[in-house]
PDB file of N, CA, C and O in Angstrom:
ATOM      1  N   MET N 462     109.297  94.279 115.947  1.00  0.00           N
ATOM      2  CA  MET N 462     108.419  95.375 115.584  1.00  0.00           C
ATOM      3  C   MET N 462     107.773  95.058 114.248  1.00  0.00           C
ATOM      4  O   MET N 462     108.421  94.635 113.309  1.00  0.00           O
ATOM      5  N   THR N 463     106.494  95.267 114.160  1.00  0.00           N
ATOM      6  CA  THR N 463     105.764  95.019 112.933  1.00  0.00           C
ATOM      7  C   THR N 463     105.959  96.192 111.987  1.00  0.00           C
ATOM      8  O   THR N 463     105.865  97.339 112.380  1.00  0.00           O
ATOM      9  N   THR N 464     106.229  95.899 110.722  1.00  0.00           N
ATOM     10  CA  THR N 464     106.375  96.947 109.725  1.00  0.00           C
ATOM     11  C   THR N 464     105.400  96.702 108.595  1.00  0.00           C
ATOM     12  O   THR N 464     105.010  95.569 108.324  1.00  0.00           O
ATOM     13  N   LEU N 465     105.005  97.768 107.931  1.00  0.00           N
ATOM     14  CA  LEU N 465     104.100  97.631 106.803  1.00  0.00           C
ATOM     15  C   LEU N 465     104.835  97.030 105.621  1.00  0.00           C
ATOM     16  O   LEU N 465     105.980  97.374 105.351  1.00  0.00           O
ATOM     17  N   GLN N 466     104.178  96.145 104.930  1.00  0.00           N
ATOM     18  CA  GLN N 466     104.738  95.565 103.721  1.00  0.00           C
ATOM     19  C   GLN N 466     104.601  96.597 102.605  1.00  0.00           C
ATOM     20  O   GLN N 466     104.236  97.728 102.838  1.00  0.00           O
ATOM     21  N   ASP N 467     104.852  96.208 101.377  1.00  0.00           N
ATOM     22  CA  ASP N 467     104.800  97.145 100.267  1.00  0.00           C
ATOM     23  C   ASP N 467     103.380  97.591  99.926  1.00  0.00           C
ATOM     24  O   ASP N 467     103.194  98.489  99.125  1.00  0.00           O
ATOM     25  N   THR N 468     102.376  96.989 100.541  1.00  0.00           N
ATOM     26  CA  THR N 468     101.001  97.409 100.318  1.00  0.00           C
ATOM     27  C   THR N 468     100.630  98.433 101.383  1.00  0.00           C
ATOM     28  O   THR N 468     100.885  98.241 102.554  1.00  0.00           O
ATOM     29  N   SER N 469     100.043  99.539 100.970  1.00  0.00           N
ATOM     30  CA  SER N 469      99.687 100.574 101.935  1.00  0.00           C
ATOM     31  C   SER N 469      98.226 100.432 102.336  1.00  0.00           C
ATOM     32  O   SER N 469      97.405  99.893 101.600  1.00  0.00           O
ATOM     33  N   LEU N 470      97.923 100.945 103.519  1.00  0.00           N
ATOM     34  CA  LEU N 470      96.567 100.883 104.039  1.00  0.00           C
ATOM     35  C   LEU N 470      95.808 102.153 103.682  1.00  0.00           C
ATOM     36  O   LEU N 470      96.393 103.236 103.651  1.00  0.00           O
ATOM     37  N   PRO N 471      94.513 102.034 103.450  1.00  0.00           N
ATOM     38  CA  PRO N 471      93.721 103.240 103.208  1.00  0.00           C
ATOM     39  C   PRO N 471      93.641 104.082 104.481  1.00  0.00           C
ATOM     40  O   PRO N 471      93.812 103.561 105.588  1.00  0.00           O
ATOM     41  N   THR N 472      93.398 105.370 104.336  1.00  0.00           N
ATOM     42  CA  THR N 472      93.292 106.246 105.496  1.00  0.00           C
ATOM     43  C   THR N 472      91.854 106.433 105.942  1.00  0.00           C
ATOM     44  O   THR N 472      91.605 106.955 107.028  1.00  0.00           O
ATOM     45  N   SER N 473      90.909 106.022 105.119  1.00  0.00           N
ATOM     46  CA  SER N 473      89.500 106.108 105.498  1.00  0.00           C
ATOM     47  C   SER N 473      88.779 104.875 104.964  1.00  0.00           C
ATOM     48  O   SER N 473      89.316 104.138 104.152  1.00  0.00           O
ATOM     49  N   GLY N 474      87.587 104.671 105.451  1.00  0.00           N
ATOM     50  CA  GLY N 474      86.814 103.505 105.037  1.00  0.00           C
ATOM     51  C   GLY N 474      87.100 102.320 105.938  1.00  0.00           C
ATOM     52  O   GLY N 474      87.389 102.490 107.124  1.00  0.00           O
ATOM     53  N   TYR N 475      87.051 101.134 105.361  1.00  0.00           N
ATOM     54  CA  TYR N 475      87.211  99.917 106.140  1.00  0.00           C
ATOM     55  C   TYR N 475      88.260  99.008 105.528  1.00  0.00           C
ATOM     56  O   TYR N 475      88.502  99.040 104.328  1.00  0.00           O
ATOM     57  N   ILE N 476      88.879  98.187 106.382  1.00  0.00           N
ATOM     58  CA  ILE N 476      89.903  97.250 105.955  1.00  0.00           C
ATOM     59  C   ILE N 476      89.503  95.861 106.431  1.00  0.00           C
ATOM     60  O   ILE N 476      89.267  95.661 107.626  1.00  0.00           O
ATOM     61  N   ARG N 477      89.431  94.913 105.522  1.00  0.00           N
ATOM     62  CA  ARG N 477      89.130  93.539 105.899  1.00  0.00           C
ATOM     63  C   ARG N 477      90.332  92.949 106.619  1.00  0.00           C
ATOM     64  O   ARG N 477      91.472  93.343 106.377  1.00  0.00           O
ATOM     65  N   ARG N 478      90.074  91.976 107.494  1.00  0.00           N
ATOM     66  CA  ARG N 478      91.163  91.466 108.336  1.00  0.00           C
ATOM     67  C   ARG N 478      92.250  90.775 107.533  1.00  0.00           C
ATOM     68  O   ARG N 478      93.423  90.885 107.865  1.00  0.00           O
ATOM     69  N   PHE N 479      91.917  90.066 106.461  1.00  0.00           N
ATOM     70  CA  PHE N 479      92.956  89.410 105.662  1.00  0.00           C
ATOM     71  C   PHE N 479      93.847  90.451 104.991  1.00  0.00           C
ATOM     72  O   PHE N 479      95.050  90.256 104.861  1.00  0.00           O
ATOM     73  N   ARG N 480      93.284  91.582 104.596  1.00  0.00           N
ATOM     74  CA  ARG N 480      94.057  92.673 103.971  1.00  0.00           C
ATOM     75  C   ARG N 480      94.962  93.343 105.010  1.00  0.00           C
ATOM     76  O   ARG N 480      96.112  93.678 104.728  1.00  0.00           O
ATOM     77  N   LEU N 481      94.432  93.518 106.221  1.00  0.00           N
ATOM     78  CA  LEU N 481      95.220  94.099 107.302  1.00  0.00           C
ATOM     79  C   LEU N 481      96.394  93.182 107.653  1.00  0.00           C
ATOM     80  O   LEU N 481      97.521  93.636 107.801  1.00  0.00           O
ATOM     81  N   ALA N 482      96.115  91.891 107.762  1.00  0.00           N
ATOM     82  CA  ALA N 482      97.177  90.926 108.057  1.00  0.00           C
ATOM     83  C   ALA N 482      98.250  90.966 106.976  1.00  0.00           C
ATOM     84  O   ALA N 482      99.442  90.982 107.276  1.00  0.00           O
ATOM     85  N   GLN N 483      97.839  91.012 105.737  1.00  0.00           N
ATOM     86  CA  GLN N 483      98.776  91.059 104.616  1.00  0.00           C
ATOM     87  C   GLN N 483      99.631  92.324 104.695  1.00  0.00           C
ATOM     88  O   GLN N 483     100.856  92.265 104.536  1.00  0.00           O
ATOM     89  N   ALA N 484      99.026  93.458 104.951  1.00  0.00           N
ATOM     90  CA  ALA N 484      99.752  94.731 105.006  1.00  0.00           C
ATOM     91  C   ALA N 484     100.732  94.784 106.177  1.00  0.00           C
ATOM     92  O   ALA N 484     101.801  95.376 106.061  1.00  0.00           O
ATOM     93  N   LEU N 485     100.364  94.144 107.290  1.00  0.00           N
ATOM     94  CA  LEU N 485     101.233  94.145 108.461  1.00  0.00           C
ATOM     95  C   LEU N 485     102.263  93.018 108.424  1.00  0.00           C
ATOM     96  O   LEU N 485     103.164  92.970 109.259  1.00  0.00           O
ATOM     97  N   GLY N 486     102.103  92.097 107.491  1.00  0.00           N
ATOM     98  CA  GLY N 486     103.047  90.990 107.375  1.00  0.00           C
ATOM     99  C   GLY N 486     102.881  89.951 108.465  1.00  0.00           C
ATOM    100  O   GLY N 486     103.859  89.331 108.887  1.00  0.00           O
ATOM    101  N   VAL N 487     101.640  89.766 108.931  1.00  0.00           N
ATOM    102  CA  VAL N 487     101.350  88.772 109.960  1.00  0.00           C
ATOM    103  C   VAL N 487     100.229  87.860 109.479  1.00  0.00           C
ATOM    104  O   VAL N 487      99.573  88.139 108.480  1.00  0.00           O
ATOM    105  N   HIS N 488     100.010  86.784 110.191  1.00  0.00           N
ATOM    106  CA  HIS N 488      98.940  85.838 109.865  1.00  0.00           C
ATOM    107  C   HIS N 488      97.608  86.375 110.388  1.00  0.00           C
ATOM    108  O   HIS N 488      97.585  87.132 111.359  1.00  0.00           O
ATOM    109  N   VAL N 489      96.519  85.996 109.758  1.00  0.00           N
ATOM    110  CA  VAL N 489      95.183  86.415 110.195  1.00  0.00           C
ATOM    111  C   VAL N 489      94.947  86.017 111.661  1.00  0.00           C
ATOM    112  O   VAL N 489      94.323  86.758 112.413  1.00  0.00           O
ATOM    113  N   ALA N 490      95.481  84.866 112.068  1.00  0.00           N
ATOM    114  CA  ALA N 490      95.328  84.431 113.458  1.00  0.00           C
ATOM    115  C   ALA N 490      95.991  85.421 114.425  1.00  0.00           C
ATOM    116  O   ALA N 490      95.510  85.623 115.542  1.00  0.00           O
ATOM    117  N   THR N 491      97.062  86.056 113.990  1.00  0.00           N
ATOM    118  CA  THR N 491      97.720  87.065 114.820  1.00  0.00           C
ATOM    119  C   THR N 491      96.809  88.281 114.983  1.00  0.00           C
ATOM    120  O   THR N 491      96.689  88.832 116.079  1.00  0.00           O
ATOM    121  N   ILE N 492      96.166  88.695 113.909  1.00  0.00           N
ATOM    122  CA  ILE N 492      95.210  89.805 113.983  1.00  0.00           C
ATOM    123  C   ILE N 492      94.115  89.457 114.977  1.00  0.00           C
ATOM    124  O   ILE N 492      93.767  90.266 115.852  1.00  0.00           O
ATOM    125  N   ASP N 493      93.568  88.254 114.873  1.00  0.00           N
ATOM    126  CA  ASP N 493      92.510  87.813 115.794  1.00  0.00           C
ATOM    127  C   ASP N 493      93.000  87.820 117.244  1.00  0.00           C
ATOM    128  O   ASP N 493      92.279  88.259 118.146  1.00  0.00           O
ATOM    129  N   ARG N 494      94.216  87.368 117.471  1.00  0.00           N
ATOM    130  CA  ARG N 494      94.778  87.337 118.823  1.00  0.00           C
ATOM    131  C   ARG N 494      94.971  88.754 119.361  1.00  0.00           C
ATOM    132  O   ARG N 494      94.659  89.043 120.510  1.00  0.00           O
ATOM    133  N   TRP N 495      95.478  89.665 118.525  1.00  0.00           N
ATOM    134  CA  TRP N 495      95.672  91.053 118.955  1.00  0.00           C
ATOM    135  C   TRP N 495      94.341  91.703 119.334  1.00  0.00           C
ATOM    136  O   TRP N 495      94.269  92.451 120.296  1.00  0.00           O
ATOM    137  N   VAL N 496      93.290  91.403 118.572  1.00  0.00           N
ATOM    138  CA  VAL N 496      91.963  91.942 118.902  1.00  0.00           C
ATOM    139  C   VAL N 496      91.483  91.347 120.222  1.00  0.00           C
ATOM    140  O   VAL N 496      91.014  92.067 121.106  1.00  0.00           O
ATOM    141  N   ARG N 497      91.613  90.052 120.370  1.00  0.00           N
ATOM    142  CA  ARG N 497      91.186  89.372 121.600  1.00  0.00           C
ATOM    143  C   ARG N 497      91.938  89.901 122.822  1.00  0.00           C
ATOM    144  O   ARG N 497      91.356  90.090 123.891  1.00  0.00           O
ATOM    145  N   ASP N 498      93.230  90.199 122.643  1.00  0.00           N
ATOM    146  CA  ASP N 498      94.065  90.705 123.736  1.00  0.00           C
ATOM    147  C   ASP N 498      93.964  92.220 123.906  1.00  0.00           C
ATOM    148  O   ASP N 498      94.699  92.802 124.689  1.00  0.00           O
ATOM    149  N   LYS N 499      93.090  92.856 123.124  1.00  0.00           N
ATOM    150  CA  LYS N 499      92.871  94.317 123.170  1.00  0.00           C
ATOM    151  C   LYS N 499      94.112  95.102 122.764  1.00  0.00           C
ATOM    152  O   LYS N 499      94.308  96.230 123.177  1.00  0.00           O
ATOM    153  N   ARG N 500      94.960  94.506 121.950  1.00  0.00           N
ATOM    154  CA  ARG N 500      96.156  95.199 121.440  1.00  0.00           C
ATOM    155  C   ARG N 500      95.856  95.944 120.149  1.00  0.00           C
ATOM    156  O   ARG N 500      96.619  96.820 119.750  1.00  0.00           O
ATOM    157  N   LEU N 501      94.765  95.585 119.487  1.00  0.00           N
ATOM    158  CA  LEU N 501      94.357  96.171 118.215  1.00  0.00           C
ATOM    159  C   LEU N 501      92.890  96.549 118.329  1.00  0.00           C
ATOM    160  O   LEU N 501      92.118  95.805 118.940  1.00  0.00           O
ATOM    161  N   PRO N 502      92.476  97.689 117.771  1.00  0.00           N
ATOM    162  CA  PRO N 502      91.055  98.052 117.829  1.00  0.00           C
ATOM    163  C   PRO N 502      90.180  96.951 117.233  1.00  0.00           C
ATOM    164  O   PRO N 502      90.556  96.304 116.257  1.00  0.00           O
ATOM    165  N   SER N 503      89.035  96.752 117.817  1.00  0.00           N
ATOM    166  CA  SER N 503      88.103  95.722 117.345  1.00  0.00           C
ATOM    167  C   SER N 503      87.493  96.103 116.002  1.00  0.00           C
ATOM    168  O   SER N 503      87.270  97.285 115.726  1.00  0.00           O
ATOM    169  N   PRO N 504      87.203  95.106 115.191  1.00  0.00           N
ATOM    170  CA  PRO N 504      86.519  95.382 113.922  1.00  0.00           C
ATOM    171  C   PRO N 504      85.057  95.732 114.179  1.00  0.00           C
ATOM    172  O   PRO N 504      84.530  95.477 115.262  1.00  0.00           O
ATOM    173  N   VAL N 505      84.422  96.322 113.185  1.00  0.00           N
ATOM    174  CA  VAL N 505      83.009  96.663 113.276  1.00  0.00           C
ATOM    175  C   VAL N 505      82.215  95.738 112.360  1.00  0.00           C
ATOM    176  O   VAL N 505      82.716  95.279 111.334  1.00  0.00           O
ATOM    177  N   LYS N 506      80.994  95.452 112.749  1.00  0.00           N
ATOM    178  CA  LYS N 506      80.130  94.579 111.961  1.00  0.00           C
ATOM    179  C   LYS N 506      79.480  95.414 110.854  1.00  0.00           C
ATOM    180  O   LYS N 506      78.794  96.390 111.135  1.00  0.00           O
ATOM    181  N   LEU N 507      79.721  95.046 109.614  1.00  0.00           N
ATOM    182  CA  LEU N 507      79.167  95.769 108.474  1.00  0.00           C
ATOM    183  C   LEU N 507      77.880  95.135 107.961  1.00  0.00           C
ATOM    184  O   LEU N 507      77.079  95.790 107.318  1.00  0.00           O
ATOM    185  N   GLY N 508      77.714  93.884 108.238  1.00  0.00           N
ATOM    186  CA  GLY N 508      76.542  93.151 107.780  1.00  0.00           C
ATOM    187  C   GLY N 508      76.438  91.865 108.556  1.00  0.00           C
ATOM    188  O   GLY N 508      77.207  91.619 109.489  1.00  0.00           O
ATOM    189  N   GLU N 509      75.490  91.029 108.180  1.00  0.00           N
ATOM    190  CA  GLU N 509      75.273  89.774 108.894  1.00  0.00           C
ATOM    191  C   GLU N 509      76.539  88.902 108.936  1.00  0.00           C
ATOM    192  O   GLU N 509      76.848  88.299 109.957  1.00  0.00           O
ATOM    193  N   LYS N 510      77.259  88.857 107.830  1.00  0.00           N
ATOM    194  CA  LYS N 510      78.444  87.996 107.759  1.00  0.00           C
ATOM    195  C   LYS N 510      79.704  88.767 107.394  1.00  0.00           C
ATOM    196  O   LYS N 510      80.659  88.196 106.885  1.00  0.00           O
ATOM    197  N   SER N 511      79.724  90.058 107.672  1.00  0.00           N
ATOM    198  CA  SER N 511      80.856  90.880 107.255  1.00  0.00           C
ATOM    199  C   SER N 511      81.330  91.794 108.379  1.00  0.00           C
ATOM    200  O   SER N 511      80.542  92.535 108.952  1.00  0.00           O
ATOM    201  N   THR N 512      82.613  91.715 108.677  1.00  0.00           N
ATOM    202  CA  THR N 512      83.233  92.626 109.630  1.00  0.00           C
ATOM    203  C   THR N 512      84.501  93.189 109.001  1.00  0.00           C
ATOM    204  O   THR N 512      85.109  92.558 108.135  1.00  0.00           O
ATOM    205  N   ALA N 513      84.877  94.380 109.434  1.00  0.00           N
ATOM    206  CA  ALA N 513      86.092  95.011 108.931  1.00  0.00           C
ATOM    207  C   ALA N 513      86.584  96.011 109.966  1.00  0.00           C
ATOM    208  O   ALA N 513      85.855  96.390 110.883  1.00  0.00           O
ATOM    209  N   PHE N 514      87.821  96.416 109.807  1.00  0.00           N
ATOM    210  CA  PHE N 514      88.420  97.374 110.722  1.00  0.00           C
ATOM    211  C   PHE N 514      88.254  98.779 110.169  1.00  0.00           C
ATOM    212  O   PHE N 514      88.401  98.999 108.964  1.00  0.00           O
ATOM    213  N   ASP N 515      87.969  99.725 111.051  1.00  0.00           N
ATOM    214  CA  ASP N 515      87.883 101.125 110.660  1.00  0.00           C
ATOM    215  C   ASP N 515      89.299 101.596 110.318  1.00  0.00           C
ATOM    216  O   ASP N 515      90.201 101.525 111.159  1.00  0.00           O
ATOM    217  N   ALA N 516      89.505 102.062 109.104  1.00  0.00           N
ATOM    218  CA  ALA N 516      90.843 102.439 108.642  1.00  0.00           C
ATOM    219  C   ALA N 516      91.443 103.557 109.486  1.00  0.00           C
ATOM    220  O   ALA N 516      92.640 103.539 109.785  1.00  0.00           O
ATOM    221  N   ALA N 517      90.638 104.530 109.889  1.00  0.00           N
ATOM    222  CA  ALA N 517      91.148 105.630 110.705  1.00  0.00           C
ATOM    223  C   ALA N 517      91.653 105.121 112.054  1.00  0.00           C
ATOM    224  O   ALA N 517      92.713 105.546 112.527  1.00  0.00           O
ATOM    225  N   GLU N 518      90.917 104.198 112.662  1.00  0.00           N
ATOM    226  CA  GLU N 518      91.344 103.627 113.946  1.00  0.00           C
ATOM    227  C   GLU N 518      92.645 102.840 113.793  1.00  0.00           C
ATOM    228  O   GLU N 518      93.531 102.931 114.639  1.00  0.00           O
ATOM    229  N   VAL N 519      92.749 102.073 112.736  1.00  0.00           N
ATOM    230  CA  VAL N 519      93.960 101.284 112.506  1.00  0.00           C
ATOM    231  C   VAL N 519      95.152 102.202 112.281  1.00  0.00           C
ATOM    232  O   VAL N 519      96.237 101.978 112.830  1.00  0.00           O
ATOM    233  N   ASN N 520      94.970 103.271 111.522  1.00  0.00           N
ATOM    234  CA  ASN N 520      96.071 104.206 111.282  1.00  0.00           C
ATOM    235  C   ASN N 520      96.483 104.924 112.558  1.00  0.00           C
ATOM    236  O   ASN N 520      97.672 105.154 112.781  1.00  0.00           O
ATOM    237  N   ARG N 521      95.521 105.263 113.436  1.00  0.00           N
ATOM    238  CA  ARG N 521      95.866 105.856 114.740  1.00  0.00           C
ATOM    239  C   ARG N 521      96.659 104.854 115.575  1.00  0.00           C
ATOM    240  O   ARG N 521      97.642 105.205 116.218  1.00  0.00           O
ATOM    241  N   TRP N 522      96.210 103.597 115.566  1.00  0.00           N
ATOM    242  CA  TRP N 522      96.894 102.538 116.310  1.00  0.00           C
ATOM    243  C   TRP N 522      98.343 102.404 115.826  1.00  0.00           C
ATOM    244  O   TRP N 522      99.264 102.314 116.636  1.00  0.00           O
ATOM    245  N   LEU N 523      98.543 102.425 114.514  1.00  0.00           N
ATOM    246  CA  LEU N 523      99.896 102.329 113.958  1.00  0.00           C
ATOM    247  C   LEU N 523     100.732 103.536 114.363  1.00  0.00           C
ATOM    248  O   LEU N 523     101.906 103.398 114.694  1.00  0.00           O
ATOM    249  N   ALA N 524     100.150 104.726 114.331  1.00  0.00           N
ATOM    250  CA  ALA N 524     100.875 105.942 114.711  1.00  0.00           C
ATOM    251  C   ALA N 524     101.297 105.878 116.175  1.00  0.00           C
ATOM    252  O   ALA N 524     102.429 106.260 116.528  1.00  0.00           O
ATOM    253  N   GLU N 525     100.416 105.383 117.038  1.00  0.00           N
ATOM    254  CA  GLU N 525     100.752 105.238 118.462  1.00  0.00           C
ATOM    255  C   GLU N 525     101.909 104.272 118.644  1.00  0.00           C
ATOM    256  O   GLU N 525     102.799 104.500 119.463  1.00  0.00           O
ATOM    257  N   ARG N 526     101.907 103.186 117.902  1.00  0.00           N
ATOM    258  CA  ARG N 526     102.986 102.196 117.991  1.00  0.00           C
ATOM    259  C   ARG N 526     104.307 102.799 117.528  1.00  0.00           C
ATOM    260  O   ARG N 526     105.355 102.507 118.085  1.00  0.00           O
ATOM    261  N   ARG N 527     104.267 103.657 116.506  1.00  0.00           N
ATOM    262  CA  ARG N 527     105.486 104.293 116.033  1.00  0.00           C
ATOM    263  C   ARG N 527     106.045 105.248 117.087  1.00  0.00           C
ATOM    264  O   ARG N 527     107.262 105.369 117.218  1.00  0.00           O
ATOM    265  N   GLU N 528     105.167 105.950 117.801  1.00  0.00           N
ATOM    266  CA  GLU N 528     105.603 106.891 118.837  1.00  0.00           C
ATOM    267  C   GLU N 528     106.304 106.164 119.977  1.00  0.00           C
ATOM    268  O   GLU N 528     107.276 106.666 120.528  1.00  0.00           O
ATOM    269  N   VAL N 529     105.824 104.982 120.327  1.00  0.00           N
ATOM    270  CA  VAL N 529     106.390 104.218 121.425  1.00  0.00           C
ATOM    271  C   VAL N 529     107.749 103.635 121.040  1.00  0.00           C
ATOM    272  O   VAL N 529     108.639 103.527 121.861  1.00  0.00           O
ATOM    273  N   ALA N 530     107.886 103.265 119.775  1.00  0.00           N
ATOM    274  CA  ALA N 530     109.123 102.609 119.307  1.00  0.00           C
ATOM    275  C   ALA N 530     110.303 103.533 119.264  1.00  0.00           C
ATOM    276  O   ALA N 530     110.398 104.633 119.296  1.00  0.00           O
TER     277      ALA N 530
END
């Protein structure tokens, strides 16, 4: 089971994938795999070269995982 590290996630705004990986204690490649496998909500494109995860969606995803566990 994935647990949050000592860094907390914001409840609104956007989270970059490296920050999300750090907070979840996984490698960035794991985040990419979870998105590809539809296990994690997809990031949104913020600009030509910038994508990030919607913080509200990520927090809902985490809450759902806690309910199942």
